[in-house]
XYZ file of C-alpha atoms in Angstrom:
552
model
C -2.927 31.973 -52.460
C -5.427 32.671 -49.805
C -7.947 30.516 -47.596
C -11.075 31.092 -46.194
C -13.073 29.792 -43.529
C -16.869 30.286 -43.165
C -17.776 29.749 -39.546
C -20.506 27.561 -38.585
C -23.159 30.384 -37.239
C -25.231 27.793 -35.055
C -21.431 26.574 -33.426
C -19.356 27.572 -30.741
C -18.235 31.399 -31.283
C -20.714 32.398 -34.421
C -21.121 36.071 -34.451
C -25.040 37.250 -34.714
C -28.165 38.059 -33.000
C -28.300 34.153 -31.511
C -24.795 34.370 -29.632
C -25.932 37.641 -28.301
C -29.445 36.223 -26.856
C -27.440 33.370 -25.398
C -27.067 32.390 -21.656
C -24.394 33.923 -19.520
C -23.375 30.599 -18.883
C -23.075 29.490 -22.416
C -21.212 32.069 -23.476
C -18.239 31.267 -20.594
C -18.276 27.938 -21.344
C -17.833 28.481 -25.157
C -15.369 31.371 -24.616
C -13.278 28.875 -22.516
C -13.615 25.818 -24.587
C -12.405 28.042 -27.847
C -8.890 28.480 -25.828
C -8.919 25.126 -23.665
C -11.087 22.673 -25.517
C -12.849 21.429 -22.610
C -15.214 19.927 -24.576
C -13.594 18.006 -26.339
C -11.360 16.941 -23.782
C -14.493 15.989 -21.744
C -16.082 14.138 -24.369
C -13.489 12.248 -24.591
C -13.089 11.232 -20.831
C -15.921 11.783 -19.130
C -17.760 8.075 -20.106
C -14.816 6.424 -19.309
C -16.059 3.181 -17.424
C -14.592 2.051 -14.140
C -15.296 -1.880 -13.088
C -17.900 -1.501 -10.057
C -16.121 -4.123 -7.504
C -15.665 -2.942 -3.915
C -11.747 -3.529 -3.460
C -11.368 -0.631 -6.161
C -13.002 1.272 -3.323
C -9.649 0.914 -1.443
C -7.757 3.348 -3.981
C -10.303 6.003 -3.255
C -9.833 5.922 0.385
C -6.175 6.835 -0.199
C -6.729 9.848 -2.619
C -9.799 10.880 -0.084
C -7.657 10.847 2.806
C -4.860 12.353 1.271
C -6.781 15.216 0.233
C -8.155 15.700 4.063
C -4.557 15.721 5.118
C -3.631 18.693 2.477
C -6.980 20.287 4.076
C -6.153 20.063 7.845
C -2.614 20.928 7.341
C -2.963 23.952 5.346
C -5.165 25.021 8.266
C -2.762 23.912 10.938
C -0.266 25.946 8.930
C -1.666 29.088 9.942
C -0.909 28.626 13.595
C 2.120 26.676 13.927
C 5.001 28.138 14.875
C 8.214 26.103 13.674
C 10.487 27.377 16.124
C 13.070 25.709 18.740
C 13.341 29.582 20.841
C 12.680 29.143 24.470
C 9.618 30.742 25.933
C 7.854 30.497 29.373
C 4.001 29.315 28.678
C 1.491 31.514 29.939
C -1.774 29.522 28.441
C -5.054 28.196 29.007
C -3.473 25.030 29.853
C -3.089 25.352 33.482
C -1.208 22.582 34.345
C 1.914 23.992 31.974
C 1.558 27.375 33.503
C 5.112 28.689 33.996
C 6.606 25.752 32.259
C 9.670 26.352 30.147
C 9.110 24.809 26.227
C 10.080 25.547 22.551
C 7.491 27.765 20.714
C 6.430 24.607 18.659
C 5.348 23.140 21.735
C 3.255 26.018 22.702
C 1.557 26.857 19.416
C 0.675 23.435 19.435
C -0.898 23.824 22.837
C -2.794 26.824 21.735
C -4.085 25.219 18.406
C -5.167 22.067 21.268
C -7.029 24.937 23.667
C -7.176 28.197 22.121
C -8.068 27.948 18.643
C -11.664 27.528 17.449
C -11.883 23.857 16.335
C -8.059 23.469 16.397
C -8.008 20.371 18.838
C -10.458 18.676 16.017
C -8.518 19.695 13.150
C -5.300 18.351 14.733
C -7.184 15.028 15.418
C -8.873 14.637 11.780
C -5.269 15.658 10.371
C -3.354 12.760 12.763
C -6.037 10.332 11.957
C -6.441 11.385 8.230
C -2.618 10.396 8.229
C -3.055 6.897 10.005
C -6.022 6.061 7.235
C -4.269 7.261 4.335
C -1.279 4.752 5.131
C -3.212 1.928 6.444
C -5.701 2.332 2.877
C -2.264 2.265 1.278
C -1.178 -0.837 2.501
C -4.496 -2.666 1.847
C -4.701 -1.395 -1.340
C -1.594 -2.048 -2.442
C -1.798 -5.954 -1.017
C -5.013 -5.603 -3.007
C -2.859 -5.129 -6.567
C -0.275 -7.689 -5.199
C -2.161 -10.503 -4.329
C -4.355 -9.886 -7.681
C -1.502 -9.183 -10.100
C -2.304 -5.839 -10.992
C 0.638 -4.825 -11.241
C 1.716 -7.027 -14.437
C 2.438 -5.014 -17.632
C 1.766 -2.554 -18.586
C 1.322 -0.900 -14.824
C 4.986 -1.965 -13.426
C 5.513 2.177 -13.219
C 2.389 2.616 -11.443
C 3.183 -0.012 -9.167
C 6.485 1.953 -8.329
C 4.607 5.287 -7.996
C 2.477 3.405 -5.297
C 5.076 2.312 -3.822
C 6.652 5.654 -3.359
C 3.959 6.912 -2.272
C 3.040 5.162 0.722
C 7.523 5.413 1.883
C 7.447 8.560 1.122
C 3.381 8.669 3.460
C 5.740 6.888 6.085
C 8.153 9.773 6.097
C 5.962 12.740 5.831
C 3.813 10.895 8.918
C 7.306 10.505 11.030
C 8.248 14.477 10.389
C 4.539 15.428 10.863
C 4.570 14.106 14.390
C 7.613 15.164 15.371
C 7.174 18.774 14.713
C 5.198 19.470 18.242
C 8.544 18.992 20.362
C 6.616 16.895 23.083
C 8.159 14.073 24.591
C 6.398 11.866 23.014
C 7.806 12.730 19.323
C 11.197 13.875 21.144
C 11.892 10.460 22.277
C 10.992 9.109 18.386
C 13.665 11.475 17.080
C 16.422 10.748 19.398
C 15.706 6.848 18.421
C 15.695 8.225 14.715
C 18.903 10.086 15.815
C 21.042 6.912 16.923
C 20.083 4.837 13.754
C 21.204 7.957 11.582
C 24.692 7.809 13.894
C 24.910 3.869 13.525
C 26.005 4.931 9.284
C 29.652 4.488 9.080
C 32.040 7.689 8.089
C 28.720 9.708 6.968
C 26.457 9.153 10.132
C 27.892 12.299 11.827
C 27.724 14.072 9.086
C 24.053 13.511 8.802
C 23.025 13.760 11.793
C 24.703 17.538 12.459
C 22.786 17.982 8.724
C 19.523 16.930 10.182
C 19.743 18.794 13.706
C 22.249 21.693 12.929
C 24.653 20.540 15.762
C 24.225 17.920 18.766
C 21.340 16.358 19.103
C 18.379 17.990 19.660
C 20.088 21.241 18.220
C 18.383 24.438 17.568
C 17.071 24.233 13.977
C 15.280 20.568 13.668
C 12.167 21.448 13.891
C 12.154 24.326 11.087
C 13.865 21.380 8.775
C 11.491 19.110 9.707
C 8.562 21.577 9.015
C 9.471 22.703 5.511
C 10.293 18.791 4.681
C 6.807 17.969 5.812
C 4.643 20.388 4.646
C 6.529 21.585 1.642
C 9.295 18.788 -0.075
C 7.600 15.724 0.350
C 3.809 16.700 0.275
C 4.872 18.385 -3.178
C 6.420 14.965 -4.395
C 3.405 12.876 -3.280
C 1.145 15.474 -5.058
C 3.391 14.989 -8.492
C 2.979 11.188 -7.646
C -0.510 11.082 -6.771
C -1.536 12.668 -10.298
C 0.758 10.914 -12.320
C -0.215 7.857 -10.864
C -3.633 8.705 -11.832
C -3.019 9.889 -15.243
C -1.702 6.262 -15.826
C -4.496 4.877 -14.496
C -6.642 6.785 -16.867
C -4.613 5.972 -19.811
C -4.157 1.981 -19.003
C -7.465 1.595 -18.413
C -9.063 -0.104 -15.014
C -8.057 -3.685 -14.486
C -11.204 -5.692 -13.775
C -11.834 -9.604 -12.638
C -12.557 -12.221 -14.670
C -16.519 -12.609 -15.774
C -18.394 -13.042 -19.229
C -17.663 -10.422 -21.338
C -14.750 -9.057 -20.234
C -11.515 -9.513 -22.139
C -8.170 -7.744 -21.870
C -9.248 -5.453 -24.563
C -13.010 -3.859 -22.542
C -13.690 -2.330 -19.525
C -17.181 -3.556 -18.224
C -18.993 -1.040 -15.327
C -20.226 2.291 -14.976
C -19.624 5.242 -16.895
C -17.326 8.268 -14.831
C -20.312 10.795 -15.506
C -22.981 10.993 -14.205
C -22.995 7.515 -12.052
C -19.402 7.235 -11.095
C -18.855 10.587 -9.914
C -22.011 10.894 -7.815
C -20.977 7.454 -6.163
C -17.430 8.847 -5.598
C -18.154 12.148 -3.783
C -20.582 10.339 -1.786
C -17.986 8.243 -0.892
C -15.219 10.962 -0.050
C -18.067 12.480 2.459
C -18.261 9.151 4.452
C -14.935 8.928 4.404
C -14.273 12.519 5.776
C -17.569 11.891 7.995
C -16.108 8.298 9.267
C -12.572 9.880 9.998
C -13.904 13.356 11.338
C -15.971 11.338 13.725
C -12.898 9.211 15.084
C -10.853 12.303 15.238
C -13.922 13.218 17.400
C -14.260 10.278 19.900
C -10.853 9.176 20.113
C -7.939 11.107 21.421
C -4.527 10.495 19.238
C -0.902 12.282 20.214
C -2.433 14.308 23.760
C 0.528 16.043 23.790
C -0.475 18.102 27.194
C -0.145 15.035 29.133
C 3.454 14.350 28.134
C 4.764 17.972 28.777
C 7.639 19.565 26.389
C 10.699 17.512 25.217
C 13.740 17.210 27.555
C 16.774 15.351 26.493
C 16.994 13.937 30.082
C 13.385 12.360 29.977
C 11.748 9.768 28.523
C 8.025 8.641 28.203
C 6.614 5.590 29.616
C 5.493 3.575 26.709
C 6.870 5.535 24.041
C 5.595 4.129 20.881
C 5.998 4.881 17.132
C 2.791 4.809 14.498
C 1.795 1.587 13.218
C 3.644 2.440 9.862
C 7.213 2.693 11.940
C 7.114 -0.229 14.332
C 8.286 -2.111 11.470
C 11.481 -0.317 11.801
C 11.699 -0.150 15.736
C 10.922 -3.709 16.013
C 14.143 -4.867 13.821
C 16.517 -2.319 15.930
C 14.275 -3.817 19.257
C 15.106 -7.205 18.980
C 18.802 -6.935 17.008
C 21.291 -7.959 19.197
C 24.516 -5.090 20.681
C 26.726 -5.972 18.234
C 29.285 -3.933 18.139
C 32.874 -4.561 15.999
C 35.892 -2.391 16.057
C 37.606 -1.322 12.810
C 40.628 0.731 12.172
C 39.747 2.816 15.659
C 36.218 3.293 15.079
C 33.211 1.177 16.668
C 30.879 0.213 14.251
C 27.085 -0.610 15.792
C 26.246 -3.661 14.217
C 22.892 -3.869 16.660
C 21.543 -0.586 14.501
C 23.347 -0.973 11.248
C 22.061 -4.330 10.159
C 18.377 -3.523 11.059
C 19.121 -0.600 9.323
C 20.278 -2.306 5.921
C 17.566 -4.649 6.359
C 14.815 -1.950 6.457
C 15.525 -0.717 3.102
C 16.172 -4.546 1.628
C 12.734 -5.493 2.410
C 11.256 -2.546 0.957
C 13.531 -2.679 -2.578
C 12.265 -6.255 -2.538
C 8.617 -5.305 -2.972
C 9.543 -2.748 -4.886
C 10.957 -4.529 -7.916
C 8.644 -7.950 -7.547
C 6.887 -7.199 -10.309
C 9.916 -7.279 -12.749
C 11.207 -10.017 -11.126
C 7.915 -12.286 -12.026
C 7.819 -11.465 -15.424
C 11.189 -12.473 -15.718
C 10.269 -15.681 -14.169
C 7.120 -16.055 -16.433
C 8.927 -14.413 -19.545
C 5.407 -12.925 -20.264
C 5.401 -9.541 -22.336
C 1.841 -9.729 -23.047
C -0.671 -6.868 -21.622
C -2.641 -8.441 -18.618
C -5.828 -6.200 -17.722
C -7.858 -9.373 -16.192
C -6.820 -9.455 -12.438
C -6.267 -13.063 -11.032
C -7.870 -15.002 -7.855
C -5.591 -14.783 -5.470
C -5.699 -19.055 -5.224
C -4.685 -19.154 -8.656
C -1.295 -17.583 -8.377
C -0.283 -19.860 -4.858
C 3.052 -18.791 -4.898
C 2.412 -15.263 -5.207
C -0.022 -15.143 -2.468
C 2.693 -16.980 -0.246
C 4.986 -14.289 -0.843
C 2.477 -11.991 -0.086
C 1.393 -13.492 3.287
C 4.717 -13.946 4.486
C 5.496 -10.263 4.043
C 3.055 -9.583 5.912
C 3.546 -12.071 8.953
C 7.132 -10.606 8.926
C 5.231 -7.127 9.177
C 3.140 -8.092 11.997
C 6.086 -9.796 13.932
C 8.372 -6.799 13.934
C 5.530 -4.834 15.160
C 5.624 -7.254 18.179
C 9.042 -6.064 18.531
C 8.297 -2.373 18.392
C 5.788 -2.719 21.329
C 7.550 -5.164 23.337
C 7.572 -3.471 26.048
C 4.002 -2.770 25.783
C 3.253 -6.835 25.225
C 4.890 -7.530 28.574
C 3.217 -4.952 30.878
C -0.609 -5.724 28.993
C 0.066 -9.821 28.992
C 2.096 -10.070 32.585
C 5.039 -11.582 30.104
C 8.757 -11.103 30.075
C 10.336 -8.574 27.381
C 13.314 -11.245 27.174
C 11.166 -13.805 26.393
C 9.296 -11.370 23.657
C 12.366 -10.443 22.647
C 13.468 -13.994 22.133
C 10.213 -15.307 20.381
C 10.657 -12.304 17.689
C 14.315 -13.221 16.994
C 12.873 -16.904 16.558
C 10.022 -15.669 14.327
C 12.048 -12.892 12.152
C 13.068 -16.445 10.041
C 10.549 -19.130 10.991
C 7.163 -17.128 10.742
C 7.425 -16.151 6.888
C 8.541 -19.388 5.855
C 5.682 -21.150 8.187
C 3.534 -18.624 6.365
C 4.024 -18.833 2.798
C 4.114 -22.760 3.027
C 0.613 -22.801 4.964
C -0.547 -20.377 2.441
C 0.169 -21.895 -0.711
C -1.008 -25.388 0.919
C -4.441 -23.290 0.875
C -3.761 -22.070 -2.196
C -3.759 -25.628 -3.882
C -6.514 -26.878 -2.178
C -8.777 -24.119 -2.952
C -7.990 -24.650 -6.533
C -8.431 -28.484 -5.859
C -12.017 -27.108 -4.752
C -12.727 -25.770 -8.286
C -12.041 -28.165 -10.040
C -14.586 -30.322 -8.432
C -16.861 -28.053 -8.462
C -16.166 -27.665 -12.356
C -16.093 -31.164 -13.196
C -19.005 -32.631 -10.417
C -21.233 -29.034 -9.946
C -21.956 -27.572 -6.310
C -22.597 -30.056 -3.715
C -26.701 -29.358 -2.664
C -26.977 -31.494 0.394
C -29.422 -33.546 -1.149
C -29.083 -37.600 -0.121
C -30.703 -39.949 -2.208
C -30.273 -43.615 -2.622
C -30.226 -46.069 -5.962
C -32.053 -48.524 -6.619
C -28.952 -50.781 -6.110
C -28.863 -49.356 -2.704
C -26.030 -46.973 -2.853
C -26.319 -43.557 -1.197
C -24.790 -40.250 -3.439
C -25.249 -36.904 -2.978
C -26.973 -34.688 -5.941
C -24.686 -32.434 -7.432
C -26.229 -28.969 -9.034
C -24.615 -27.923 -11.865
C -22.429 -24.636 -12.264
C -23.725 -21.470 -14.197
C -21.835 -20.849 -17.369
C -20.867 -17.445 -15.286
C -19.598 -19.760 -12.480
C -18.011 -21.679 -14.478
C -16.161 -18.760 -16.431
C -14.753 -17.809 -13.502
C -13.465 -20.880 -12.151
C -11.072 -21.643 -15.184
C -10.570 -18.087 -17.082
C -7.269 -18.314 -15.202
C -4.365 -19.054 -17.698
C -1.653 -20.873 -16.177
C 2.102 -20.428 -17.078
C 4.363 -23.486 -18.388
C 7.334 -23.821 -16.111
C 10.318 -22.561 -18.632
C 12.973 -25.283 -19.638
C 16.063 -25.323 -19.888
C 16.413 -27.350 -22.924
C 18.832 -29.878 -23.629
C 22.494 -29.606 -22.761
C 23.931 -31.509 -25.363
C 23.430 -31.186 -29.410
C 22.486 -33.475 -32.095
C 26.480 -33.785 -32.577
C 27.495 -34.115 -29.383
C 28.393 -30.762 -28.271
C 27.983 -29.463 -24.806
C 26.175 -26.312 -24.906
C 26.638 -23.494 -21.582
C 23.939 -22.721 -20.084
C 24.363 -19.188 -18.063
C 23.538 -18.784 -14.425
C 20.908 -16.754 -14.883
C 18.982 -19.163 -17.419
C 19.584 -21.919 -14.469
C 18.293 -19.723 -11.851
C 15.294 -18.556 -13.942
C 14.082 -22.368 -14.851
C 14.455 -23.271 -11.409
C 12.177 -20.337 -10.038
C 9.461 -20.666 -12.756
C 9.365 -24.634 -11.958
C 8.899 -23.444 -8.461
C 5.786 -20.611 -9.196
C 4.474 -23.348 -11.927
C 5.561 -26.898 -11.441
C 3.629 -29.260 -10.341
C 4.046 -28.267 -6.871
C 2.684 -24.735 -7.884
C -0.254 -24.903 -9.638
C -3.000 -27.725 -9.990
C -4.313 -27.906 -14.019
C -7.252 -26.545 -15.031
C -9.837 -28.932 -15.886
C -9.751 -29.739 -19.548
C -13.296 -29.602 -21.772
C -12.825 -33.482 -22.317
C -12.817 -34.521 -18.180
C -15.858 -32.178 -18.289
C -17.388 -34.171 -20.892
C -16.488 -37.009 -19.585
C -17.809 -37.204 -16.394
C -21.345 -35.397 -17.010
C -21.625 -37.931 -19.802
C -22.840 -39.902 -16.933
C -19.860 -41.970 -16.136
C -19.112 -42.098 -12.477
C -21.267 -38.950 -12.129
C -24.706 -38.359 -9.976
């Protein structure tokens, strides 16, 4: 039994006088979509809508800067030599004339002088580095404090996550690779945490270096880790976090019409995509021109690494103060254990680093524990409306902020005439009063903002407008809320703190509750007891009071 098909000759591929008359163009484009199907792939992603809200701006910064950073360093690339080999400099740089250095000090030094537009490249790739991680951590506070990451984007919120400690580590190696003193001094600290390891810290550290520190191969391992190992795992990350995105759909805030199951906004062709390469060129504009006017990593006036030097002021990036600070302000601990000294003043900060960053790692499966909610959530919340969320939030980042005092101590007491023990001292002090201080001023906020809206719900928006009743009485008119205000103010939903239950049957039994049931009804009585949430108004207080009863 045979079968045959009679092709469609006004489609795709018809054989005749009409494919033969057709464009150049046309002809590609149906020769590839006959072995691809573009088309139909396109036809079925190309109007997807994305919500048009600023914050979702912050995303794009990331991917933008991220692909500037590929840019610059494949250019770099071509000039760099990775190599610890001794040479005497003989450059345009006369100040170094003579000087002994590795040759990845003095490639560097000829990509600064020598190279057309190398100096600029350098810059826009340092600074394109900075962004990206700074975008990253406002972005990703952005999905926190919103709930974003709430099924079915847990995974997504991990791949972010990776992302910006793996944009950490790639920015640490990245730096380090010139061999100035500068960076040199940053590995050596590097160098004594990775020592502070019981049994294995040796071990790593002659793995990292190939012998005693600073050894003769670091910089080659550093420069195929940077360029090659992690940029190649952020690139796997980076699309499959956008594939995700893509097939969850864009979260979007609350607003008439939109429901978990639409996306309201602007189609990805032809609005979308002419709004977002706009936006990548003021982003590469905005960082090309800071690369521009501000200097970042001059390595010339620091001079080649020598383990007998160290920099005045020596200071990681932004992203790795967090680190410093803790090892800054730990005390010298030190305990002795079966003959070996064990550096408690590196090792805790160094167990702690890690800690904190599991911790945001895994929030998101630790609230829906809490909540017990399996539903699909694709309606961001106000940040007000989820108080103890946004505490947690806030006090991360005060704890950020305070071990980045730490990392700069130094720099605090020479700029503010102050005393690094009394720095030092004030960030022990804050390490475990600052977050707490934090999250309770926060979620005091919190709860009175949401106080806020429910006036304004129940009484309308205060207009400033005095008048006076006959009775003699003085009130203020109240406007009433939009139906769109109004949405917005109480399309919230708000959780029921889970119960236990009781302990004891109708006959009498004692039934066990597990720990974990315990612990989970007293966290979800702290995120939504009365303490942690104030109730929506209800459509009868409404009607109630703009009935006309005790309302003006």
């Amino acid at each position: 039994m045979s079968t045959t098909t009679t092709p469609n000759p006004s489609g795709a591929g018809a054989p005749g006088r009409s494919r033969e008359k057709a464009p150049a163009g046309e002809k590609i484009a149906d020769w590839a979509d006959g072995r691809l199907g573009i088309y139909s792939l396109a036809k079925a992603n190309m109007r997807k809508i994305f919500p048009d809200h600023w914050s979702f701006m912050l995303g794009e910064i990331c991917l933008y800067s991220f692909l500037i950073i590929i840019l610059t360093g494949v250019y770099l690339t071509l000039f760099f030599h990775p190599s610890m080999n001794e040479i005497e400099y003989h450059g345009s740089y006369v100040p170094l004339q003579g000087q002994l250095m590795s040759e990845a000090f003095a490639s560097t030094l000829d990509i600064s002088f020598d190279v057309r537009g190398g100096l600029l490249i350098r810059q826009i790739h340092h600074w394109a580095a900075l962004v990206f991680l700074a975008a990253m951590f406002v972005h990703m506070m952005r999905v926190f404090f919103t709930g974003a990451f709430r099924k079915p984007r847990e995974v997504n919120w991990l791949f972010g996550f990776l992302l910006f400690v793996l944009g950490m580590f790639t920015g640490f190696t990245g730096y380090s690779l010139p061999d100035d003193l500068l960076s040199g001094t940053g590995v050596r600290f590097m160098e004594g945490a990775v020592l502070a390891v019981p049994v294995v810290g040796t071990y790593l550290s002659f793995f990292l270096f190939g012998g005693e520190f600073p050894g003769g191969d670091f910089v080659a391992r550093f420069y195929s880790v940077h360029i090659l190992l992690l940029p190649g795992i952020m690139l796997g990350l980076v699309v499959a976090h956008l594939i995700l995105v893509f097939y969850h759909k864009h979260t979007q805030f609350a607003g008439p019409g939109k429901t978990n199951n639409n996306v309201v906004g602007m189609p990805l062709l032809p609005v979308y995509m002419a709004k977002a390469g706009g936006f990548f060129f003021l982003v590469f504009g905005f960082i090309a021109v800071l690369a521009a006017v501000a200097s970042i990593n001059p390595i010339w006036a620091l001079g080649p690494y020598r383990p007998d030097q160290v920099s005045t002021g020596a200071q990681p990036d932004w992203y790795m103060g967090f680190s410093e600070g803790l090892i800054r302000v730990m005390p010298g601990w030190e305990i002795n254990f079966w003959g070996h000294t064990l550096a408690l003043g590196v090792f805790i900060p160094l167990m702690i680093f890690p800690l904190v960053l599991v911790a945001i790692a895994v929030y998101p499966f630790i609230e829906a524990w809490v909540t017990g909610d399996q539903r699909e959530h694709h309606i961001l919340d106000r940040p007000r409306n989820a108080p103890t969320r946004t505490g947690f939030g806030v006090a991360w980042i005060t704890l950020y902020m305070v071990l980045l005092v730490g990392g700069g101590n130094d720099l605090w007491a020479t700029h503010f005439h102050l005393s690094i023990n009394t720095i030092t001292w004030f960030v022990r002090v804050a390490f475990f009063v600052a977050p707490v201080l934090a999250f309770i001023v926060t979620k005091r906020i919190c709860l009175g903002l949401q106080r806020r809206d429910k006036d304004k719900v129940l009484h309308g928006r205060e207009s400033g407008i005095i008048k006076r009743l006959p009775h003699g009485e003085f009130v203020e008119v109240h406007e009433p809320l939009s139906q769109e205000a109004m949405h917005t103010l109480t399309a919230h939903e708000q959780y029921q703190p889970a119960e236990i239950g009781p302990t004891v049957d109708e006959n009498g039994v004692e039934r066990k509750v597990k720990g974990p049931q315990k612990l989970r009804a007293k966290l979800s009585t702290a995120y939504y007891g009365e303490d942690g949430q104030i109730p929506k108004p209800t459509a009868e207080e409404y009607k109630e009071i703009t009935s006309g009863h005790g309302h003006h």
